[in-house]
Amino acid sequence: MALNSTPAWRALVAHTAPPLPQLRDLFAADPARFSRFSVGFDGWLLDYSKQRVNSETMSLLGALWQSADVHGWINRMQAGAAINHTEARAVGHTWLRAPLPRPEVSAVLQQMKTFCEAIHSGQWHGATGERITDIVNIGIGGSDLGPRMVTQALGAHAVDSLSVHYVANLDSADLATTLKKLRPANTLFIVCSKTFTTQETMQNATSARQWLVAALGDLAVAKHFVAVSTNLEAVAAFGIDPANAFAFWDWVGGRYSLWSAVGLSTALAIGFANFEQVLAGAAAMDEHFFTAPVGQNLPALLGLLQVWNTSFLGAPTQAILPYSQSLELLPRHLQQLEMESNGKRVDREGNELPAPACPVIWGEPGTNGQHAFYQLIHQGGRLIPCDFIAVKTPDYALAGHHSKLLANCFAQSEALMRGKTLAEAQAELGPEGTALAPYKVFPGNQPSTTLLMPAITPYSVGQLVALYEHKVFVAGCLWDINAFDQWGVEYGKQLAARLLPLLEGQPAGHELDSSTAGLITASLSKQ
Ligand code: F6P
């Protein structure tokens, strides 16, 4: 049955008219609103009382959860069914962090542990006998964003003797500016690619190898290159010793892969024991997601609220606003996680969805964003649901910072919820200033959720990432989407392969539109 014809969906559509009272009125009418619409778990707090919901909304969303059979999908995922049906693959990222992992997972974790210890102790050294001081992870998309984000988030837990760098972009500026800071004798490259065919990664790896070989010769490659991939044949063909390859499996999606050997750069950056804590935190969130009732279940609530805001209230975007510099890269990671998973136009059966599903995900850490785009969230006239992420205990204890940071975070969600009426603006300005009053009106009623984390630790960062992974899973189930394929990235790659010869001076083998032809000609022109 089409998504929008199920009784659960139709009941929610009916519930949108008339709209609920303004959020400020809902708060005024119900002093218990915060306790009614907030949930705790393992030191975390999820406050969704500033969402445009009442008890009836939540029970109708609960019915949608039942109707979408989310528990059935969880069971099928855990049993290894090929729920990524368009690629005929199981979806097993949670198996990577299970307290008792499968033998093949344990074997790679052990290999990672041994390697981390060898690098940290200096037992593994470069071709000239010098210690490895710099690691460069070469990868893109899921082979970059997740490990890069977690490594940055856990900077306060970093191993002192090692610097970890990330290179992703095909633009040579990325690799060149990184290499400028490094010495070949102390540098180890991790070529990280699920397929080991991705153009960006293979080009960067080839250039990195040339840089190393020019300084230390061909034989040095064995001591300065390792690989992470499901394609071990291609790793060997590239010239990396199979003994230095870390395997993973086709049942791990790229954007869900930081728990596998794709996390090797993170394990090196923070130490293997801390990496195990990242896995343990994720496993705790898995357990919570699989067992907690929907009304107490953090990922379920985030997923249901996303679908409510997007499909029923019509919000085309969602902002991710971490009030934590350590989580600076979280919005970028979530862009891939959410939009590559649920940015789809057809349901599991291939039928066109009645309306776009996944919102555009964007964001920046607070307070920086307040001085950039918050103006539009407050007064731009668009519905923009926000996820605020705040941390109880700061990772760096400089006096005077944290209370101000939290005051700003909570003030933003308060202002977005409450707004300011014309009468309030006029009263504030007094008789002299009334001409300015219209400019000082805030419509308010802007929905937000605040997640309060206990601290930024390896364990809690594991929980956070797993929380959003499961939220995306829930939303994908509610929209009846296969959240685990990504056909939308293929077409551009195909056309780029056709255009490349033209940019390298060969004649066109096919018809080009005038814009594409004009751009190629202009880029090759000497003037
Ligand atoms: O952009 C498409 C994509 O396939 C992502 O899903 C993936 O994370 C990324 O490219 C990198 O792929 P690989 O790890 O195979 O190099």
Coordinates of C-alpha atoms and ligand atoms in Angstrom, one line a residue:
M1 CA 0.0 0.0 0.0
A2 CA 1.3 3.5 -0.8
L3 CA 2.8 5.2 2.1
N4 CA 0.3 8.0 2.3
S5 CA -2.7 5.7 2.0
T6 CA -2.1 3.8 5.3
P7 CA -4.6 4.6 8.1
A8 CA -1.7 5.6 10.3
W9 CA -0.4 8.1 7.8
R10 CA -3.8 9.5 7.0
A11 CA -4.6 9.9 10.7
L12 CA -1.4 12.1 11.0
V13 CA -2.5 14.2 8.0
A14 CA -5.9 14.7 9.6
H15 CA -4.1 15.7 12.8
T16 CA -2.3 18.6 11.1
A17 CA -5.6 20.6 10.6
P18 CA -6.2 22.7 12.5
P19 CA -2.6 23.2 13.5
L20 CA -1.6 22.9 17.2
P21 CA -1.5 26.1 19.2
Q22 CA 1.8 28.0 19.2
L23 CA 4.6 26.4 21.1
R24 CA 4.6 29.3 23.7
D25 CA 0.9 28.7 24.3
L26 CA 1.5 24.9 24.7
F27 CA 4.1 25.7 27.4
A28 CA 1.9 28.2 29.1
A29 CA -1.0 25.7 29.2
D30 CA 1.0 22.8 30.5
P31 CA 3.6 23.3 33.3
A32 CA 4.6 19.6 32.9
R33 CA 5.3 19.9 29.2
F34 CA 9.1 19.3 29.7
S35 CA 8.7 16.2 31.8
R36 CA 6.0 14.9 29.5
F37 CA 8.1 15.3 26.3
S38 CA 11.7 14.5 27.5
V39 CA 13.4 11.2 27.9
G40 CA 16.6 10.2 29.7
F41 CA 19.0 7.3 28.9
D42 CA 22.4 6.5 30.4
G43 CA 23.2 10.1 31.5
W44 CA 21.7 11.6 28.3
L45 CA 18.6 13.8 28.0
L46 CA 16.5 14.2 24.9
D47 CA 14.2 17.2 25.3
Y48 CA 11.6 17.3 22.5
S49 CA 9.1 19.5 24.4
K50 CA 9.9 22.3 22.0
Q51 CA 8.7 20.3 19.0
R52 CA 5.2 21.0 17.6
V53 CA 3.6 18.0 19.2
N54 CA 1.1 17.1 21.8
S55 CA 0.2 13.7 23.4
E56 CA -2.1 12.8 20.5
T57 CA 0.7 13.6 17.9
M58 CA 3.0 11.2 19.8
S59 CA 0.5 8.4 20.0
L60 CA -0.3 8.8 16.2
L61 CA 3.4 8.7 15.5
G62 CA 3.6 5.5 17.7
A63 CA 0.9 4.0 15.4
L64 CA 3.0 5.0 12.4
W65 CA 5.9 3.2 13.9
Q66 CA 3.8 0.0 14.3
S67 CA 2.3 0.3 10.8
A68 CA 5.8 0.7 9.3
D69 CA 6.8 -2.5 11.1
V70 CA 10.1 -1.0 12.4
H71 CA 10.6 -3.9 14.7
G72 CA 10.2 -6.3 11.8
W73 CA 12.9 -4.4 9.9
I74 CA 15.2 -4.4 12.9
N75 CA 14.8 -8.2 13.2
R76 CA 15.4 -8.7 9.5
M77 CA 18.5 -6.5 9.6
Q78 CA 19.9 -8.4 12.6
A79 CA 19.1 -11.8 11.1
G80 CA 21.2 -10.9 8.0
A81 CA 18.4 -10.6 5.5
A82 CA 19.4 -8.7 2.3
I83 CA 17.4 -5.6 3.3
N84 CA 19.6 -3.6 1.0
H85 CA 17.7 -5.4 -1.7
T86 CA 18.8 -3.4 -4.7
E87 CA 22.4 -4.4 -4.0
A88 CA 21.4 -7.9 -2.6
R89 CA 23.3 -7.1 0.6
A90 CA 22.8 -7.6 4.3
V91 CA 23.2 -4.6 6.6
G92 CA 25.6 -5.5 9.4
H93 CA 27.2 -2.4 10.8
T94 CA 25.9 -3.3 14.3
W95 CA 27.7 -6.6 14.1
L96 CA 31.0 -4.7 14.1
R97 CA 30.4 -3.4 17.6
A98 CA 28.6 -6.4 19.1
P99 CA 30.0 -7.3 22.5
L100 CA 30.7 -10.8 21.2
P101 CA 31.8 -10.1 17.6
R102 CA 31.8 -12.8 14.8
P103 CA 35.2 -14.5 14.3
E104 CA 36.0 -12.5 11.1
V105 CA 35.3 -9.2 12.9
S106 CA 37.4 -10.3 15.9
A107 CA 40.3 -11.2 13.7
V108 CA 40.4 -7.8 12.0
L109 CA 40.0 -6.0 15.4
Q110 CA 43.0 -8.0 16.7
Q111 CA 45.0 -7.1 13.6
M112 CA 44.1 -3.4 14.1
K113 CA 45.1 -3.6 17.8
T114 CA 48.5 -5.2 17.0
F115 CA 49.1 -2.6 14.3
C116 CA 48.2 0.3 16.6
E117 CA 50.5 -1.0 19.3
A118 CA 53.4 -1.5 16.8
I119 CA 53.0 2.1 15.5
H120 CA 52.7 3.6 19.0
S121 CA 55.6 1.7 20.4
G122 CA 57.8 2.4 17.4
Q123 CA 58.2 -1.3 16.7
W124 CA 56.8 -0.6 13.2
H125 CA 59.1 2.0 11.7
G126 CA 59.6 3.6 8.3
A127 CA 62.0 2.3 5.6
T128 CA 64.9 4.4 7.0
G129 CA 64.4 3.1 10.5
E130 CA 62.7 6.3 11.7
R131 CA 59.5 6.3 13.8
I132 CA 56.2 7.0 12.2
T133 CA 55.0 10.3 13.5
D134 CA 52.3 11.1 10.9
I135 CA 49.4 9.1 9.5
V136 CA 47.5 10.2 6.4
N137 CA 44.2 8.6 5.8
I138 CA 43.3 8.8 2.0
G139 CA 39.6 8.1 1.5
I140 CA 36.4 9.9 0.7
G141 CA 32.7 9.8 1.7
G142 CA 32.3 7.1 4.3
S143 CA 36.0 6.2 4.1
D144 CA 36.7 9.7 5.4
L145 CA 33.9 11.6 7.0
G146 CA 33.1 9.2 9.9
P147 CA 36.7 8.5 11.0
R148 CA 37.7 12.1 10.5
M149 CA 34.8 13.3 12.6
V150 CA 35.4 10.9 15.5
T151 CA 39.1 11.6 15.5
Q152 CA 38.5 15.3 15.7
A153 CA 35.8 14.9 18.3
L154 CA 38.1 12.9 20.5
G155 CA 41.1 15.2 20.1
A156 CA 41.3 15.5 23.9
H157 CA 42.0 11.8 24.0
A158 CA 44.6 11.7 21.3
V159 CA 47.9 9.8 21.5
D160 CA 50.6 12.5 21.8
S161 CA 53.3 11.0 19.6
L162 CA 51.2 10.8 16.5
S163 CA 49.4 13.3 14.1
V164 CA 46.6 12.0 12.0
H165 CA 45.7 13.8 8.7
Y166 CA 42.8 13.3 6.3
V167 CA 43.0 13.7 2.5
A168 CA 39.8 13.3 0.5
N169 CA 39.4 15.8 -2.3
L170 CA 40.5 15.2 -5.9
D171 CA 41.7 18.8 -5.9
S172 CA 45.5 18.4 -5.6
A173 CA 45.4 21.2 -3.0
D174 CA 44.2 18.8 -0.5
L175 CA 47.1 16.3 -0.8
A176 CA 49.7 18.9 -1.7
T177 CA 49.1 21.1 1.3
T178 CA 49.1 18.0 3.6
L179 CA 52.3 16.6 2.2
K180 CA 54.0 20.0 2.5
K181 CA 54.0 19.6 6.3
L182 CA 55.3 16.0 6.3
R183 CA 58.6 14.1 5.8
P184 CA 58.4 10.8 3.8
A185 CA 60.5 8.9 6.3
N186 CA 58.0 9.5 9.2
T187 CA 54.8 9.2 7.2
L188 CA 52.4 6.3 6.8
F189 CA 49.5 6.3 4.4
I190 CA 46.2 4.4 5.0
V191 CA 44.5 4.0 1.6
C192 CA 40.9 3.5 2.8
S193 CA 38.3 2.5 0.2
K194 CA 35.6 -0.1 0.3
T195 CA 35.7 -0.6 -3.4
F196 CA 39.3 0.4 -4.0
T197 CA 38.2 1.9 -7.3
T198 CA 37.0 5.4 -6.2
Q199 CA 38.6 7.9 -8.5
E200 CA 39.5 10.5 -5.8
T201 CA 41.1 8.0 -3.6
M202 CA 43.0 6.1 -6.3
Q203 CA 44.4 9.4 -7.7
N204 CA 45.4 10.7 -4.2
A205 CA 47.0 7.3 -3.4
T206 CA 48.9 7.2 -6.7
S207 CA 50.3 10.8 -6.1
A208 CA 51.2 10.0 -2.5
R209 CA 53.1 6.9 -3.6
Q210 CA 55.0 8.9 -6.2
W211 CA 55.9 11.4 -3.4
L212 CA 57.2 8.6 -1.2
V213 CA 59.0 6.7 -3.9
A214 CA 60.7 9.8 -5.2
A215 CA 62.2 10.3 -1.7
L216 CA 62.7 6.7 -0.5
G217 CA 62.5 4.4 -3.5
D218 CA 60.0 1.6 -4.4
L219 CA 60.9 -0.8 -1.6
A220 CA 59.7 1.8 1.0
V221 CA 56.1 1.3 -0.1
A222 CA 55.8 -1.8 2.1
K223 CA 56.6 0.2 5.3
H224 CA 54.7 3.3 4.4
F225 CA 51.4 2.1 2.9
V226 CA 48.6 0.0 4.4
A227 CA 45.1 -0.4 3.0
V228 CA 41.6 -0.9 4.3
S229 CA 39.2 -2.4 1.8
T230 CA 36.7 -5.2 0.8
N231 CA 38.6 -5.5 -2.5
L232 CA 41.9 -7.2 -1.5
E233 CA 42.8 -8.1 -5.1
A234 CA 42.8 -4.4 -6.1
V235 CA 44.9 -3.6 -3.0
A236 CA 47.5 -6.1 -4.1
A237 CA 47.3 -4.8 -7.7
F238 CA 48.1 -1.3 -6.3
G239 CA 51.3 -2.7 -4.8
I240 CA 50.3 -2.9 -1.2
D241 CA 51.5 -6.0 0.6
P242 CA 48.4 -8.1 1.4
A243 CA 49.8 -8.6 4.9
N244 CA 49.3 -4.8 5.3
A245 CA 45.7 -4.9 4.2
F246 CA 42.8 -4.7 6.7
A247 CA 39.6 -6.3 5.4
F248 CA 36.0 -5.5 5.8
W249 CA 32.9 -6.8 4.1
D250 CA 30.2 -5.9 1.6
W251 CA 27.6 -6.0 4.4
V252 CA 29.1 -2.8 5.8
G253 CA 27.8 0.3 4.0
G254 CA 30.4 3.0 3.4
R255 CA 28.7 5.7 5.6
Y256 CA 28.2 3.1 8.3
S257 CA 31.8 1.8 8.2
L258 CA 33.7 3.8 10.9
W259 CA 33.3 0.8 13.2
S260 CA 35.2 -1.5 10.9
A261 CA 38.9 -1.2 9.9
V262 CA 37.8 2.1 8.2
G263 CA 38.2 3.4 11.8
L264 CA 41.9 2.4 11.8
S265 CA 43.0 6.1 11.5
T266 CA 40.8 6.9 14.5
A267 CA 42.2 3.9 16.5
L268 CA 45.7 5.1 15.8
A269 CA 44.8 8.7 16.8
I270 CA 43.2 7.9 20.1
G271 CA 44.7 4.5 20.9
F272 CA 43.0 1.1 20.5
A273 CA 41.6 1.0 24.0
N274 CA 39.7 4.2 23.3
F275 CA 38.5 2.9 20.0
E276 CA 37.1 -0.1 21.8
Q277 CA 35.2 2.3 24.0
V278 CA 33.8 4.0 20.9
L279 CA 32.5 0.5 19.8
A280 CA 31.1 -0.2 23.3
G281 CA 29.2 3.1 23.3
A282 CA 27.7 2.3 20.0
A283 CA 26.8 -1.2 21.2
A284 CA 25.0 0.3 24.2
M285 CA 23.0 2.5 21.9
D286 CA 22.2 -0.5 19.7
E287 CA 20.8 -2.4 22.8
H288 CA 18.8 0.6 23.8
F289 CA 17.3 1.0 20.3
F290 CA 16.5 -2.7 19.9
T291 CA 14.8 -3.0 23.3
A292 CA 13.4 0.3 24.6
P293 CA 9.7 1.1 24.1
V294 CA 9.1 3.6 21.4
G295 CA 8.2 6.5 23.8
Q296 CA 11.5 6.0 25.7
N297 CA 13.6 5.2 22.7
L298 CA 16.0 8.0 21.6
P299 CA 16.6 7.0 18.0
A300 CA 12.9 6.2 17.5
L301 CA 11.9 9.6 18.8
L302 CA 14.4 11.4 16.6
G303 CA 13.3 9.5 13.5
L304 CA 9.6 9.9 14.2
L305 CA 10.0 13.7 14.8
Q306 CA 12.0 14.0 11.6
V307 CA 9.2 12.4 9.6
W308 CA 6.6 14.5 11.4
N309 CA 8.4 17.8 10.7
T310 CA 9.3 16.9 7.1
S311 CA 6.3 15.0 5.7
F312 CA 3.4 16.4 7.8
L313 CA 4.6 20.0 8.7
G314 CA 6.4 20.5 5.4
A315 CA 9.9 21.4 6.6
P316 CA 12.4 21.0 3.7
T317 CA 15.6 21.2 5.8
Q318 CA 16.9 20.3 9.2
A319 CA 19.7 22.0 11.0
I320 CA 22.2 20.1 13.2
L321 CA 23.7 22.6 15.7
P322 CA 26.3 21.0 18.1
Y323 CA 27.3 23.4 20.9
S324 CA 30.7 21.7 21.0
Q325 CA 33.7 22.6 18.9
S326 CA 34.8 18.9 19.2
L327 CA 31.6 18.0 17.3
E328 CA 32.4 20.5 14.5
L329 CA 32.4 17.8 11.8
L330 CA 29.2 16.1 13.0
P331 CA 26.9 18.0 10.6
R332 CA 29.2 17.0 7.7
H333 CA 29.1 13.3 8.7
L334 CA 25.3 13.4 9.1
Q335 CA 24.9 15.0 5.7
Q336 CA 26.3 11.8 4.1
L337 CA 24.6 9.5 6.7
E338 CA 21.1 11.0 6.3
M339 CA 21.1 12.3 2.7
E340 CA 22.9 9.4 1.0
S341 CA 20.6 7.0 3.0
N342 CA 17.2 8.6 2.7
G343 CA 17.6 11.1 -0.1
K344 CA 15.6 8.9 -2.4
R345 CA 12.6 9.4 -4.7
V346 CA 11.2 5.9 -4.8
D347 CA 10.0 3.4 -2.2
R348 CA 11.3 -0.1 -1.7
E349 CA 9.0 -1.3 -4.5
G350 CA 10.4 1.3 -6.9
N351 CA 7.2 3.4 -6.8
E352 CA 7.5 7.2 -6.7
L353 CA 7.1 8.6 -3.2
P354 CA 4.1 10.9 -2.8
A355 CA 6.5 13.7 -1.5
P356 CA 10.2 14.2 -1.0
A357 CA 11.5 12.3 2.0
C358 CA 14.8 13.2 3.6
P359 CA 15.2 16.9 4.4
V360 CA 18.4 18.8 3.5
I361 CA 20.7 18.4 6.4
W362 CA 23.1 21.2 7.3
G363 CA 24.6 22.9 10.3
E364 CA 27.6 24.3 12.1
P365 CA 28.7 24.4 15.7
G366 CA 27.3 27.0 18.0
T367 CA 28.0 29.7 18.9
N368 CA 29.7 30.3 15.5
G369 CA 26.4 29.7 13.5
Q370 CA 24.7 32.3 15.6
H371 CA 26.8 35.0 13.9
A372 CA 26.2 33.6 10.5
F373 CA 22.8 32.0 9.6
Y374 CA 20.7 32.0 12.7
Q375 CA 19.2 35.3 11.5
L376 CA 17.4 33.3 8.9
I377 CA 16.2 30.6 11.3
H378 CA 14.8 33.3 13.6
Q379 CA 13.2 35.7 11.1
G380 CA 13.6 34.3 7.6
G381 CA 10.1 32.9 7.6
R382 CA 11.0 29.3 6.9
L383 CA 10.2 26.3 9.0
I384 CA 13.6 24.9 10.1
P385 CA 13.6 22.2 12.7
C386 CA 16.8 22.2 14.7
D387 CA 18.7 19.6 16.6
F388 CA 20.7 21.3 19.4
I389 CA 23.4 19.1 20.8
A390 CA 24.9 20.3 24.1
V391 CA 27.4 18.7 26.5
K392 CA 27.1 18.8 30.3
T393 CA 30.9 18.6 31.1
P394 CA 33.3 20.4 28.7
D395 CA 36.3 18.4 27.4
Y396 CA 38.6 21.4 28.1
A397 CA 38.2 23.1 31.5
L398 CA 39.0 26.8 30.7
A399 CA 37.1 28.9 33.3
G400 CA 34.3 31.1 32.0
H401 CA 33.5 29.3 28.8
H402 CA 31.1 26.5 29.4
S403 CA 28.3 28.2 31.3
K404 CA 28.3 30.9 28.5
L405 CA 28.2 28.3 25.8
L406 CA 25.2 26.5 27.5
A407 CA 23.4 29.8 28.1
N408 CA 23.6 30.5 24.4
C409 CA 22.5 27.1 23.4
F410 CA 19.4 27.1 25.7
A411 CA 18.6 30.7 24.8
Q412 CA 18.5 29.9 21.1
S413 CA 16.0 27.1 21.5
E414 CA 14.0 29.3 23.9
A415 CA 13.9 32.2 21.5
L416 CA 13.0 30.0 18.6
M417 CA 10.1 28.5 20.6
R418 CA 8.8 31.7 22.2
G419 CA 9.3 34.3 19.5
K420 CA 8.5 37.9 20.2
T421 CA 5.2 39.5 19.3
L422 CA 4.7 43.0 17.9
A423 CA 3.2 44.1 21.2
E424 CA 6.2 42.7 23.1
A425 CA 8.6 44.5 20.7
Q426 CA 6.8 47.8 21.1
A427 CA 6.7 47.5 24.8
E428 CA 10.5 46.8 24.8
L429 CA 11.2 49.8 22.6
G430 CA 9.0 52.3 24.3
P431 CA 7.2 55.2 22.5
E432 CA 10.3 56.5 20.8
G433 CA 11.3 53.3 19.1
T434 CA 8.0 52.0 17.8
A435 CA 9.1 52.5 14.1
L436 CA 11.6 49.7 14.7
A437 CA 9.1 47.3 16.2
P438 CA 8.2 45.3 13.0
Y439 CA 11.9 44.5 12.5
K440 CA 12.1 43.2 16.0
V441 CA 9.3 40.7 15.8
F442 CA 10.2 37.0 16.0
P443 CA 7.5 34.6 14.8
G444 CA 8.8 31.8 17.1
N445 CA 7.0 28.4 17.0
Q446 CA 10.2 27.1 15.4
P447 CA 10.6 23.4 16.5
S448 CA 13.7 22.1 18.1
T449 CA 15.1 19.1 20.0
T450 CA 17.9 19.4 22.5
L451 CA 20.2 16.5 23.2
L452 CA 22.2 16.9 26.3
M453 CA 25.2 14.5 26.4
P454 CA 27.1 13.8 29.6
A455 CA 30.5 14.6 28.1
I456 CA 32.6 14.1 25.0
T457 CA 34.2 10.7 25.6
P458 CA 35.0 7.8 23.3
Y459 CA 32.0 5.9 24.7
S460 CA 29.5 8.8 24.4
V461 CA 30.7 9.7 20.8
G462 CA 30.1 6.0 19.9
Q463 CA 26.6 6.4 21.4
L464 CA 26.0 9.7 19.5
V465 CA 26.9 8.3 16.1
A466 CA 24.9 5.1 16.6
L467 CA 22.0 7.2 17.8
Y468 CA 21.9 9.1 14.5
E469 CA 22.5 5.9 12.5
H470 CA 19.4 4.3 14.0
K471 CA 17.4 7.5 13.7
V472 CA 18.1 7.4 9.9
F473 CA 17.0 3.7 9.9
V474 CA 13.7 4.6 11.6
A475 CA 13.0 7.4 9.2
G476 CA 13.9 5.1 6.2
C477 CA 11.4 2.5 7.5
L478 CA 8.7 5.2 8.0
W479 CA 9.2 6.4 4.5
D480 CA 9.5 2.8 3.2
I481 CA 12.9 3.6 1.6
N482 CA 15.9 1.3 1.1
A483 CA 18.3 3.5 3.2
F484 CA 21.4 1.4 2.3
D485 CA 21.9 1.9 -1.4
Q486 CA 23.2 5.1 -3.2
W487 CA 22.4 4.9 -6.9
G488 CA 22.1 8.7 -7.0
V489 CA 25.9 9.1 -6.9
E490 CA 26.5 7.0 -10.0
Y491 CA 25.3 9.1 -12.9
G492 CA 27.7 12.0 -12.3
K493 CA 30.6 9.6 -12.0
Q494 CA 29.6 8.0 -15.4
L495 CA 29.5 11.3 -17.1
A496 CA 32.8 12.5 -15.6
A497 CA 34.4 9.4 -17.1
R498 CA 33.0 10.4 -20.5
L499 CA 34.2 14.0 -20.2
L500 CA 37.7 13.2 -18.9
P501 CA 39.3 12.4 -22.3
L502 CA 38.0 15.7 -23.7
L503 CA 39.7 17.6 -20.9
E504 CA 42.9 15.7 -21.7
G505 CA 42.7 17.0 -25.3
Q506 CA 41.1 14.1 -27.1
P507 CA 38.2 14.6 -29.5
A508 CA 34.6 14.1 -28.3
G509 CA 33.2 10.7 -29.0
H510 CA 29.7 11.8 -28.3
E511 CA 27.3 14.8 -28.7
L512 CA 27.6 17.4 -26.0
D513 CA 25.1 20.1 -25.0
S514 CA 26.4 23.6 -25.7
S515 CA 26.9 24.5 -22.0
T516 CA 29.1 21.4 -21.3
A517 CA 31.0 21.9 -24.6
G518 CA 31.4 25.6 -23.9
L519 CA 32.8 25.0 -20.4
I520 CA 35.3 22.5 -21.7
T521 CA 36.5 24.8 -24.4
A522 CA 36.8 27.7 -22.0
S523 CA 38.8 25.7 -19.5
L524 CA 41.2 24.5 -22.2
S525 CA 41.6 28.0 -23.7
K526 CA 45.0 29.6 -23.4
Q527 CA 43.4 33.1 -22.9
Ligands
F6P1 O1 29.9 8.7 -2.9 C1 29.6 7.3 -3.1 C2 30.3 6.4 -2.3 O2 30.1 5.2 -2.8 C3 30.0 6.5 -0.8 O3 28.8 5.7 -0.5 C4 31.2 5.9 -0.2 O4 31.3 6.1 1.2 C5 32.3 6.7 -1.0 O5 31.7 6.7 -2.3 C6 33.6 6.1 -1.0 O6 33.6 4.8 -1.5 P1 34.9 3.8 -1.3 O7 35.0 3.6 0.1 O8 34.5 2.6 -2.1 O9 36.1 4.5 -1.9

